[in-house]
Amino acid sequence: MVAAMTHEFDLVRSLAAGAEDRHAAWDFVRGFAEHWTAAPLDTGGCPEAEVAAAEERLGLRLPPALREAYTLLGGREDLTSNHDTLRALAELYVDEAGEALVFRDENQGAARWGILLRDLALDDPPVLVRPDLADKNAERWEGWLERTSLAFLEIVLSEAAQAPTGPVDYLDAPDDEVLERLERDATRLPFPLYPAEDPCIRWFLYRDVLLRDDAGSWIHARGRTAEALDGIRDVLAGDWLEG
């Protein structure tokens, strides 16, 4: 197995800590932004006044983890909204059934993510997903990740891996040999399988390339550099869309 260190930022160790503790999750986000993107998190969060205004408009108090996520990341679309969209504070809403506070939308409207109103009193509540179905009676809020801070780790990783520009690529329909090599040679990242009710997404690190395996149907790749991304195309041979 290859070494999983990325210079002074240890992605694996930092992610492991963040997956267990919400404050460590924000430390991971800061480290990832500094070492894997062009812009550290010196700015980009929402002011506390905007959070307070959203709470007053909604008539409810945001959980601490969601408040912290917005004050850290609320203005950083490059880390939150490349593919799916993190709603602005002014666009947060309670769903039609009065069940959940919605804060994120799938890019084609196929799903939305939220926190059940009954869980808003928790410091770091579960995040659920609701698919947009033709049969509205069949829709329900389904498990996604067990804590809000975990969900924002997922958002940052997934949106970085699906950026419109930069060292990103997509491997379509990897064969069994590619998947076996991924499991053998890359480092499995310490992040839980998800969604909660149908776990299928796994994260890996190969040298300086972040890899998301979507149940063997796709592999998303984000290199820390273009050279690192070139290297993974040789290791995992297949139909890379950009390569």
Coordinates of N, CA and C in Angstrom, one line a residue:
M1 N 0.8 -1.2 0.0 CA 0.0 0.0 0.0 C 0.9 1.2 0.0
V2 N 0.5 2.2 -0.8 CA 1.3 3.4 -0.9 C 1.2 4.3 0.3
A3 N 2.2 5.2 0.5 CA 2.1 6.1 1.6 C 0.9 7.1 1.4
A4 N 0.2 7.5 2.5 CA -0.9 8.3 2.4 C -0.7 9.7 2.9
M5 N 0.5 10.1 3.0 CA 0.8 11.5 3.5 C 0.8 12.4 2.3
T6 N 0.3 13.6 2.5 CA 0.3 14.7 1.5 C 1.0 15.8 2.1
H7 N 2.4 15.8 2.1 CA 3.2 16.9 2.6 C 2.9 17.0 4.1
E8 N 2.7 18.2 4.7 CA 2.5 18.3 6.1 C 1.1 18.1 6.5
F9 N 0.2 18.0 5.5 CA -1.2 17.7 5.8 C -1.5 16.2 5.6
D10 N -1.7 15.5 6.7 CA -2.0 14.1 6.6 C -3.5 13.9 6.4
L11 N -3.9 13.7 5.2 CA -5.3 13.7 4.8 C -6.0 12.5 5.5
V12 N -5.4 11.4 5.6 CA -6.0 10.2 6.2 C -6.2 10.4 7.7
R13 N -5.2 10.8 8.4 CA -5.3 11.0 9.8 C -6.3 12.1 10.2
S14 N -6.2 13.2 9.4 CA -7.1 14.3 9.7 C -8.6 14.0 9.4
L15 N -8.8 13.2 8.3 CA -10.2 12.8 8.0 C -10.7 11.8 9.1
A16 N -9.8 10.9 9.6 CA -10.3 10.0 10.6 C -10.7 10.7 11.9
A17 N -10.0 11.8 12.2 CA -10.4 12.6 13.4 C -11.7 13.3 13.1
G18 N -11.8 13.9 11.9 CA -13.0 14.6 11.6 C -14.2 13.8 11.5
A19 N -14.1 12.5 11.2 CA -15.2 11.6 11.1 C -15.7 11.2 12.5
E20 N -15.0 11.5 13.5 CA -15.4 11.2 14.9 C -15.8 12.4 15.7
D21 N -15.4 13.6 15.3 CA -15.5 14.8 16.1 C -15.8 16.0 15.2
R22 N -16.9 16.8 15.5 CA -17.2 17.8 14.6 C -16.2 19.0 14.6
H23 N -15.6 19.3 15.7 CA -14.5 20.3 15.7 C -13.3 19.9 14.8
A24 N -13.0 18.6 14.9 CA -11.9 18.1 14.1 C -12.3 18.1 12.6
A25 N -13.6 17.9 12.3 CA -14.1 18.0 11.0 C -13.8 19.3 10.3
W26 N -14.0 20.4 11.1 CA -13.7 21.7 10.5 C -12.2 21.9 10.4
D27 N -11.4 21.3 11.2 CA -9.9 21.3 11.0 C -9.5 20.6 9.7
F28 N -10.2 19.5 9.4 CA -9.9 18.8 8.2 C -10.3 19.7 7.0
V29 N -11.4 20.4 7.1 CA -11.8 21.2 5.9 C -10.8 22.4 5.7
R30 N -10.3 22.9 6.8 CA -9.3 24.0 6.7 C -8.0 23.4 6.0
G31 N -7.6 22.3 6.5 CA -6.4 21.7 6.0 C -6.5 21.3 4.5
F32 N -7.7 20.7 4.2 CA -7.9 20.3 2.8 C -8.0 21.5 1.9
A33 N -8.6 22.6 2.3 CA -8.7 23.8 1.5 C -7.3 24.4 1.2
E34 N -6.4 24.3 2.3 CA -5.1 24.9 2.2 C -4.2 24.1 1.3
H35 N -4.3 22.8 1.3 CA -3.3 21.9 0.6 C -3.9 21.3 -0.6
W36 N -5.2 21.3 -0.9 CA -5.7 20.7 -2.1 C -6.5 21.7 -3.0
T37 N -6.6 22.9 -2.6 CA -7.3 23.9 -3.4 C -6.4 25.2 -3.6
A38 N -6.8 26.1 -4.4 CA -6.0 27.3 -4.7 C -6.3 28.3 -3.6
A39 N -7.3 28.2 -2.8 CA -7.7 29.2 -1.9 C -7.9 28.7 -0.5
P40 N -7.0 29.0 0.5 CA -7.2 28.6 1.9 C -8.5 29.2 2.4
L41 N -9.0 28.7 3.6 CA -10.2 29.2 4.1 C -10.0 30.4 5.0
D42 N -9.3 31.4 4.6 CA -9.1 32.7 5.3 C -10.4 33.5 5.3
T43 N -11.1 33.4 4.2 CA -12.4 34.1 4.1 C -13.4 33.1 3.4
G44 N -14.6 33.5 3.3 CA -15.6 32.7 2.5 C -16.7 32.2 3.4
G45 N -16.6 32.3 4.7 CA -17.8 32.0 5.5 C -18.8 33.0 5.6
C46 N -20.0 32.7 6.1 CA -21.1 33.6 6.3 C -20.9 34.3 7.6
P47 N -21.2 35.6 7.7 CA -21.1 36.3 9.0 C -22.2 35.8 9.9
E48 N -21.9 35.9 11.2 CA -22.9 35.5 12.2 C -24.3 36.3 12.0
A49 N -24.2 37.5 11.6 CA -25.4 38.3 11.4 C -26.3 37.6 10.4
E50 N -25.8 37.0 9.3 CA -26.6 36.3 8.3 C -27.2 35.1 8.9
V51 N -26.5 34.4 9.7 CA -27.0 33.2 10.4 C -28.2 33.6 11.3
A52 N -28.0 34.6 12.0 CA -29.1 35.1 12.9 C -30.3 35.6 12.1
A53 N -30.1 36.2 11.0 CA -31.2 36.6 10.1 C -32.0 35.5 9.6
A54 N -31.2 34.4 9.2 CA -31.9 33.2 8.7 C -32.7 32.6 9.8
E55 N -32.2 32.5 11.0 CA -33.0 31.9 12.1 C -34.2 32.7 12.4
E56 N -34.1 34.0 12.4 CA -35.3 34.9 12.6 C -36.3 34.7 11.6
R57 N -35.9 34.6 10.3 CA -36.9 34.4 9.2 C -37.6 33.1 9.3
L58 N -36.8 32.0 9.7 CA -37.4 30.7 9.8 C -38.1 30.4 11.1
G59 N -37.8 31.2 12.1 CA -38.5 31.0 13.4 C -37.9 29.8 14.1
L60 N -36.7 29.5 13.9 CA -36.0 28.3 14.5 C -34.6 28.6 14.7
R61 N -34.0 27.8 15.6 CA -32.5 27.9 15.8 C -31.8 26.8 15.1
L62 N -30.8 27.2 14.3 CA -30.0 26.2 13.6 C -29.1 25.4 14.6
P63 N -28.9 24.1 14.3 CA -28.0 23.3 15.2 C -26.6 23.9 15.1
P64 N -25.8 23.8 16.2 CA -24.5 24.3 16.2 C -23.6 23.8 15.0
A65 N -23.7 22.5 14.6 CA -22.9 22.0 13.5 C -23.3 22.7 12.2
L66 N -24.5 23.0 12.0 CA -24.9 23.7 10.8 C -24.5 25.2 10.8
R67 N -24.6 25.8 11.9 CA -24.2 27.2 12.1 C -22.7 27.2 11.8
E68 N -21.9 26.3 12.4 CA -20.5 26.3 12.2 C -20.1 26.1 10.7
A69 N -20.8 25.2 10.0 CA -20.6 24.9 8.6 C -20.8 26.1 7.8
Y70 N -21.8 26.9 8.0 CA -22.1 28.1 7.2 C -21.1 29.2 7.5
T71 N -20.7 29.4 8.8 CA -19.8 30.4 9.1 C -18.4 30.1 8.6
L72 N -18.1 28.8 8.3 CA -16.8 28.4 7.8 C -16.9 28.4 6.2
L73 N -18.0 27.8 5.7 CA -18.0 27.5 4.3 C -19.1 28.1 3.4
G74 N -19.9 28.9 4.0 CA -21.1 29.3 3.4 C -20.9 30.0 2.1
G75 N -19.8 30.7 1.9 CA -19.5 31.5 0.7 C -18.6 30.8 -0.3
R76 N -18.1 29.6 0.1 CA -17.2 28.9 -0.7 C -17.8 27.9 -1.7
E77 N -18.4 28.4 -2.8 CA -19.0 27.5 -3.8 C -18.1 26.5 -4.4
D78 N -16.8 26.8 -4.4 CA -15.8 25.8 -5.0 C -15.7 24.6 -4.1
L79 N -16.1 24.7 -2.9 CA -16.1 23.5 -1.9 C -17.4 23.0 -1.6
T80 N -18.5 23.6 -2.1 CA -19.8 23.2 -1.7 C -20.8 23.1 -2.8
S81 N -20.5 23.6 -4.0 CA -21.6 23.7 -5.0 C -21.1 23.6 -6.4
N82 N -20.1 22.7 -6.6 CA -19.7 22.5 -8.0 C -20.7 21.6 -8.8
H83 N -21.3 20.7 -8.1 CA -22.2 19.7 -8.7 C -23.6 19.9 -8.1
D84 N -23.8 19.5 -6.9 CA -25.0 19.8 -6.1 C -24.8 21.2 -5.5
T85 N -25.9 21.7 -4.9 CA -25.9 23.1 -4.4 C -26.2 23.2 -2.9
L86 N -25.3 23.9 -2.2 CA -25.5 24.2 -0.8 C -26.4 25.5 -0.9
R87 N -27.5 25.5 -0.3 CA -28.4 26.7 -0.3 C -27.8 27.8 0.5
A88 N -28.0 29.1 0.0 CA -27.6 30.2 0.8 C -28.5 30.3 2.0
L89 N -28.0 30.9 3.1 CA -28.8 31.0 4.3 C -30.2 31.6 4.0
A90 N -30.2 32.6 3.1 CA -31.5 33.2 2.8 C -32.4 32.3 2.1
E91 N -31.9 31.1 1.6 CA -32.7 30.2 0.8 C -33.1 28.9 1.6
L92 N -32.7 28.8 2.8 CA -33.1 27.7 3.7 C -34.6 27.7 3.8
Y93 N -35.2 26.5 3.8 CA -36.6 26.5 4.0 C -37.0 25.2 4.7
V94 N -38.2 25.2 5.3 CA -38.8 24.0 5.8 C -39.7 23.4 4.7
D95 N -39.6 22.0 4.5 CA -40.3 21.4 3.4 C -41.8 21.4 3.6
E96 N -42.5 21.1 2.5 CA -43.9 21.3 2.5 C -44.7 20.5 3.6
A97 N -44.1 19.4 4.0 CA -44.8 18.6 5.0 C -44.5 19.1 6.4
G98 N -43.6 20.1 6.5 CA -43.2 20.6 7.8 C -42.3 19.6 8.6
E99 N -41.6 18.8 7.9 CA -40.8 17.7 8.5 C -39.3 18.1 8.7
A100 N -38.7 18.8 7.7 CA -37.3 19.0 7.7 C -36.9 20.3 7.2
L101 N -35.7 20.8 7.7 CA -35.1 22.0 7.2 C -34.2 21.6 6.0
V102 N -34.4 22.1 4.9 CA -33.7 21.8 3.7 C -32.6 22.8 3.4
F103 N -31.3 22.2 3.2 CA -30.2 23.1 3.0 C -29.4 22.7 1.7
R104 N -29.7 21.7 1.0 CA -28.9 21.3 -0.1 C -29.8 20.6 -1.2
D105 N -29.5 20.9 -2.5 CA -30.2 20.4 -3.6 C -29.4 19.6 -4.6
E106 N -29.9 18.5 -5.1 CA -29.2 17.8 -6.2 C -29.2 18.7 -7.4
N107 N -28.2 18.6 -8.3 CA -28.1 19.5 -9.4 C -29.2 19.5 -10.4
Q108 N -29.9 18.4 -10.5 CA -31.0 18.4 -11.5 C -32.4 18.2 -10.8
G109 N -32.3 18.6 -9.5 CA -33.6 18.5 -8.8 C -34.1 17.1 -8.4
A110 N -33.2 16.1 -8.5 CA -33.6 14.8 -8.2 C -33.6 14.4 -6.7
A111 N -33.1 15.3 -5.9 CA -33.1 15.0 -4.5 C -32.8 16.3 -3.7
R112 N -33.0 16.2 -2.4 CA -32.7 17.4 -1.5 C -32.3 16.8 -0.2
W113 N -31.4 17.5 0.5 CA -30.9 17.1 1.8 C -31.4 18.0 2.9
G114 N -31.6 17.4 4.1 CA -32.1 18.2 5.2 C -32.0 17.6 6.5
I115 N -32.4 18.3 7.5 CA -32.3 17.9 8.9 C -33.8 17.9 9.4
L116 N -34.2 16.8 10.0 CA -35.6 16.7 10.6 C -35.7 17.8 11.7
L117 N -36.9 18.5 11.7 CA -37.1 19.5 12.7 C -37.0 19.0 14.1
R118 N -37.4 17.7 14.3 CA -37.3 17.1 15.6 C -35.9 17.0 16.1
D119 N -34.9 17.0 15.1 CA -33.5 16.8 15.5 C -32.7 18.2 15.6
L120 N -33.4 19.3 15.4 CA -32.7 20.6 15.4 C -32.1 20.9 16.7
A121 N -32.6 20.4 17.8 CA -32.0 20.7 19.1 C -30.7 19.9 19.4
L122 N -30.4 19.0 18.5 CA -29.1 18.3 18.7 C -27.9 19.1 18.2
D123 N -26.8 18.9 18.8 CA -25.6 19.7 18.4 C -25.1 19.3 17.0
D124 N -25.2 18.1 16.7 CA -24.7 17.6 15.4 C -25.6 16.5 14.8
P125 N -26.8 17.0 14.4 CA -27.9 16.0 14.0 C -27.6 15.3 12.7
P126 N -28.4 14.1 12.6 CA -28.3 13.4 11.3 C -28.8 14.2 10.1
V127 N -28.2 13.9 9.0 CA -28.7 14.5 7.7 C -29.4 13.4 6.9
L128 N -30.5 13.8 6.3 CA -31.3 12.8 5.5 C -31.4 13.3 4.1
V129 N -31.8 12.5 3.2 CA -32.0 12.8 1.8 C -33.4 12.4 1.4
R130 N -34.0 13.2 0.5 CA -35.3 12.9 0.0 C -35.3 12.9 -1.5
P131 N -35.4 11.8 -2.1 CA -35.5 11.7 -3.6 C -36.7 12.4 -4.1
D132 N -36.6 13.0 -5.3 CA -37.8 13.6 -6.0 C -38.4 12.5 -6.9
L133 N -39.5 12.0 -6.5 CA -40.1 10.9 -7.2 C -41.4 11.3 -8.0
A134 N -41.7 10.6 -9.0 CA -42.9 10.9 -9.8 C -44.1 10.6 -8.9
D135 N -44.1 9.6 -8.1 CA -45.1 9.3 -7.1 C -44.8 10.0 -5.8
K136 N -45.4 11.1 -5.6 CA -45.0 11.9 -4.4 C -45.4 11.2 -3.1
N137 N -46.4 10.3 -3.2 CA -46.8 9.5 -2.0 C -45.7 8.5 -1.6
A138 N -44.8 8.2 -2.5 CA -43.7 7.2 -2.2 C -42.5 7.9 -1.6
E139 N -42.5 9.3 -1.7 CA -41.3 10.0 -1.2 C -41.2 9.9 0.4
R140 N -40.0 9.9 0.9 CA -39.8 10.0 2.3 C -38.4 10.4 2.6
W141 N -38.1 10.9 3.7 CA -36.7 11.3 4.1 C -36.0 10.0 4.5
E142 N -34.9 9.8 3.8 CA -34.1 8.5 4.0 C -32.7 8.9 4.6
G143 N -32.2 7.9 5.3 CA -30.9 8.1 6.0 C -29.8 8.5 5.0
W144 N -28.9 9.4 5.4 CA -27.7 9.8 4.5 C -26.5 9.6 5.4
L145 N -26.3 10.5 6.3 CA -25.1 10.4 7.2 C -25.6 10.8 8.6
E146 N -24.9 10.2 9.6 CA -25.5 10.3 11.0 C -25.2 11.6 11.7
R147 N -24.3 12.4 11.1 CA -24.1 13.7 11.7 C -23.9 14.8 10.6
T148 N -24.3 16.0 11.0 CA -24.2 17.1 10.1 C -22.7 17.4 9.7
S149 N -21.8 17.3 10.6 CA -20.4 17.5 10.3 C -19.9 16.5 9.3
L150 N -20.3 15.2 9.5 CA -19.9 14.2 8.5 C -20.5 14.6 7.1
A151 N -21.7 15.0 7.1 CA -22.3 15.4 5.8 C -21.5 16.5 5.1
F152 N -21.0 17.5 5.9 CA -20.2 18.5 5.3 C -18.8 18.1 4.9
L153 N -18.2 17.1 5.6 CA -17.0 16.5 5.1 C -17.3 15.8 3.7
E154 N -18.4 15.1 3.6 CA -18.8 14.5 2.3 C -19.0 15.6 1.2
I155 N -19.6 16.7 1.6 CA -19.9 17.7 0.6 C -18.5 18.3 0.1
V156 N -17.6 18.6 1.0 CA -16.3 19.1 0.5 C -15.6 18.1 -0.3
L157 N -15.5 16.9 0.1 CA -14.8 15.9 -0.7 C -15.5 15.7 -2.1
S158 N -16.8 15.5 -2.1 CA -17.5 15.2 -3.4 C -17.4 16.4 -4.3
E159 N -17.6 17.6 -3.8 CA -17.6 18.8 -4.7 C -16.2 19.1 -5.2
A160 N -15.2 18.8 -4.4 CA -13.8 18.9 -4.9 C -13.6 17.9 -6.0
A161 N -14.1 16.7 -5.9 CA -13.9 15.7 -6.9 C -14.8 15.9 -8.1
Q162 N -15.7 16.9 -8.1 CA -16.5 17.1 -9.2 C -16.4 18.6 -9.7
A163 N -15.3 19.2 -9.5 CA -15.1 20.6 -9.9 C -15.1 20.7 -11.4
P164 N -15.6 21.9 -11.9 CA -15.7 22.0 -13.4 C -14.3 22.2 -14.0
T165 N -13.3 22.6 -13.3 CA -12.0 22.7 -13.9 C -11.0 22.2 -12.9
G166 N -9.7 22.1 -13.3 CA -8.7 21.6 -12.4 C -8.4 20.1 -12.6
P167 N -7.6 19.6 -11.7 CA -7.2 18.2 -11.9 C -8.2 17.2 -11.4
V168 N -9.3 17.1 -12.2 CA -10.4 16.1 -12.0 C -10.7 15.3 -13.2
D169 N -11.1 14.1 -13.0 CA -11.5 13.2 -14.1 C -12.5 12.1 -13.6
Y170 N -13.1 11.4 -14.5 CA -14.1 10.4 -14.2 C -13.8 9.1 -15.0
L171 N -13.8 8.0 -14.3 CA -13.6 6.7 -14.9 C -15.0 6.0 -15.0
D172 N -15.5 5.8 -16.2 CA -16.8 5.2 -16.4 C -16.7 3.7 -16.4
A173 N -17.6 3.1 -15.7 CA -17.8 1.6 -15.6 C -16.5 0.9 -15.5
P174 N -15.7 1.1 -14.4 CA -14.5 0.4 -14.2 C -14.7 -1.1 -14.1
D175 N -13.8 -1.9 -14.7 CA -14.0 -3.3 -14.7 C -13.5 -3.9 -13.4
D176 N -13.7 -5.2 -13.2 CA -13.4 -5.9 -11.9 C -11.9 -5.7 -11.6
E177 N -11.0 -5.8 -12.6 CA -9.6 -5.7 -12.4 C -9.2 -4.3 -11.8
V178 N -9.9 -3.3 -12.4 CA -9.6 -1.9 -11.9 C -10.1 -1.8 -10.4
L179 N -11.2 -2.3 -10.1 CA -11.7 -2.2 -8.7 C -10.9 -3.0 -7.8
E180 N -10.4 -4.2 -8.2 CA -9.5 -5.0 -7.4 C -8.2 -4.2 -7.1
R181 N -7.7 -3.6 -8.1 CA -6.4 -2.8 -8.0 C -6.7 -1.6 -7.0
L182 N -7.8 -1.0 -7.2 CA -8.1 0.1 -6.3 C -8.1 -0.3 -4.9
E183 N -8.8 -1.4 -4.6 CA -8.8 -2.0 -3.2 C -7.5 -2.4 -2.7
R184 N -6.6 -2.9 -3.6 CA -5.3 -3.5 -3.2 C -4.3 -2.4 -3.0
D185 N -4.3 -1.4 -3.9 CA -3.1 -0.5 -3.9 C -3.4 0.9 -3.3
A186 N -4.7 1.3 -3.3 CA -5.0 2.6 -2.7 C -5.3 2.4 -1.2
T187 N -5.3 3.5 -0.5 CA -5.7 3.5 0.9 C -7.1 3.8 1.1
R188 N -7.9 2.9 1.7 CA -9.3 3.2 2.0 C -9.4 4.3 3.0
L189 N -10.1 5.3 2.7 CA -10.2 6.4 3.7 C -11.2 6.1 4.8
P190 N -10.9 6.6 6.0 CA -11.7 6.3 7.2 C -13.0 7.1 7.2
F191 N -13.9 6.8 6.3 CA -15.1 7.5 6.2 C -16.2 6.5 6.0
P192 N -17.3 6.6 6.7 CA -18.4 5.5 6.7 C -19.0 5.3 5.3
L193 N -19.4 4.1 5.1 CA -20.2 3.9 3.8 C -21.5 4.6 3.9
Y194 N -21.9 5.1 2.8 CA -23.2 5.8 2.8 C -23.8 5.7 1.4
P195 N -25.1 6.1 1.2 CA -26.1 6.5 2.1 C -26.4 5.5 3.2
A196 N -26.9 6.0 4.3 CA -27.1 5.1 5.5 C -28.0 3.9 5.2
E197 N -29.0 4.1 4.3 CA -30.0 3.0 4.0 C -29.6 2.1 2.9
D198 N -28.6 2.5 2.1 CA -28.1 1.7 1.0 C -26.7 2.0 0.7
P199 N -25.8 1.7 1.7 CA -24.4 2.1 1.5 C -23.7 1.6 0.3
C200 N -23.1 2.5 -0.5 CA -22.5 2.1 -1.7 C -21.3 3.0 -2.1
I201 N -21.1 4.1 -1.4 CA -20.0 5.0 -1.8 C -18.8 4.8 -0.9
R202 N -17.6 4.7 -1.5 CA -16.4 4.5 -0.7 C -15.4 5.5 -1.2
W203 N -14.5 6.0 -0.3 CA -13.4 6.9 -0.6 C -12.0 6.2 -0.5
F204 N -11.1 6.6 -1.4 CA -9.8 6.1 -1.3 C -8.8 7.2 -1.6
L205 N -7.5 7.0 -1.2 CA -6.4 7.9 -1.6 C -5.3 7.1 -2.2
Y206 N -4.9 7.5 -3.4 CA -3.7 6.9 -4.0 C -2.7 8.0 -4.2
R207 N -1.6 8.0 -3.4 CA -0.6 9.0 -3.4 C -1.4 10.4 -3.3
D208 N -1.3 11.3 -4.3 CA -2.0 12.6 -4.1 C -3.2 12.6 -5.0
V209 N -4.0 11.5 -5.0 CA -5.2 11.5 -5.8 C -6.3 11.0 -4.9
L210 N -7.4 11.8 -4.7 CA -8.6 11.4 -4.0 C -9.5 10.7 -5.0
L211 N -10.1 9.6 -4.5 CA -10.9 8.7 -5.4 C -12.2 8.4 -4.7
R212 N -13.3 8.6 -5.4 CA -14.6 8.2 -4.9 C -15.2 7.1 -5.8
D213 N -15.4 5.9 -5.2 CA -16.0 4.8 -5.9 C -17.5 4.8 -5.6
D214 N -18.3 5.0 -6.7 CA -19.8 5.0 -6.6 C -20.3 3.6 -7.0
A215 N -20.2 2.7 -6.0 CA -20.7 1.3 -6.2 C -20.2 0.6 -7.4
G216 N -19.0 0.9 -7.8 CA -18.4 0.3 -9.0 C -18.9 0.8 -10.3
S217 N -19.8 1.8 -10.3 CA -20.3 2.3 -11.6 C -19.5 3.5 -12.1
W218 N -18.9 4.3 -11.2 CA -18.1 5.4 -11.6 C -16.9 5.5 -10.6
I219 N -15.8 6.1 -11.0 CA -14.8 6.5 -10.0 C -14.5 8.0 -10.3
H220 N -14.7 8.8 -9.4 CA -14.4 10.2 -9.5 C -13.0 10.4 -8.9
A221 N -12.2 11.2 -9.6 CA -10.8 11.4 -9.2 C -10.5 12.9 -9.1
R222 N -9.8 13.3 -8.0 CA -9.4 14.6 -7.8 C -7.9 14.6 -7.4
G223 N -7.0 15.1 -8.3 CA -5.6 15.1 -8.0 C -5.2 16.4 -7.2
R224 N -4.3 16.3 -6.3 CA -3.7 17.5 -5.7 C -3.0 18.3 -6.8
T225 N -2.5 17.6 -7.8 CA -1.8 18.3 -8.9 C -2.2 17.6 -10.2
A226 N -2.0 18.2 -11.3 CA -2.3 17.6 -12.6 C -1.4 16.4 -12.8
E227 N -0.1 16.4 -12.3 CA 0.8 15.3 -12.5 C 0.3 14.1 -11.7
A228 N -0.2 14.3 -10.5 CA -0.8 13.2 -9.7 C -1.9 12.6 -10.4
L229 N -2.8 13.4 -11.0 CA -4.0 12.9 -11.8 C -3.5 12.1 -13.0
D230 N -2.5 12.5 -13.7 CA -2.0 11.8 -14.8 C -1.6 10.4 -14.4
G231 N -0.9 10.3 -13.2 CA -0.4 9.0 -12.7 C -1.5 8.0 -12.4
I232 N -2.7 8.5 -11.9 CA -3.8 7.5 -11.6 C -4.4 6.9 -12.9
R233 N -4.3 7.7 -14.0 CA -4.9 7.1 -15.2 C -4.1 5.9 -15.7
D234 N -2.8 5.9 -15.4 CA -1.9 4.8 -15.7 C -2.2 3.6 -14.8
V235 N -2.4 3.9 -13.5 CA -2.6 2.8 -12.5 C -4.0 2.2 -12.7
L236 N -5.0 3.0 -12.9 CA -6.4 2.4 -13.1 C -6.8 2.7 -14.6
A237 N -6.4 1.7 -15.4 CA -6.7 1.9 -16.8 C -8.1 1.7 -17.2
G238 N -8.6 2.6 -18.1 CA -10.0 2.5 -18.5 C -10.5 3.7 -19.2
D239 N -11.8 3.9 -19.3 CA -12.4 5.0 -20.1 C -12.5 6.2 -19.3
W240 N -11.3 6.9 -19.1 CA -11.3 8.2 -18.4 C -11.8 9.3 -19.3
L241 N -12.8 10.0 -18.8 CA -13.5 10.9 -19.7 C -12.7 12.1 -20.2
E242 N -11.8 12.6 -19.3 CA -11.0 13.8 -19.6 C -9.6 13.4 -20.1
G243 N -9.2 12.2 -19.8 CA -7.8 11.8 -20.1 C -7.6 11.3 -21.5

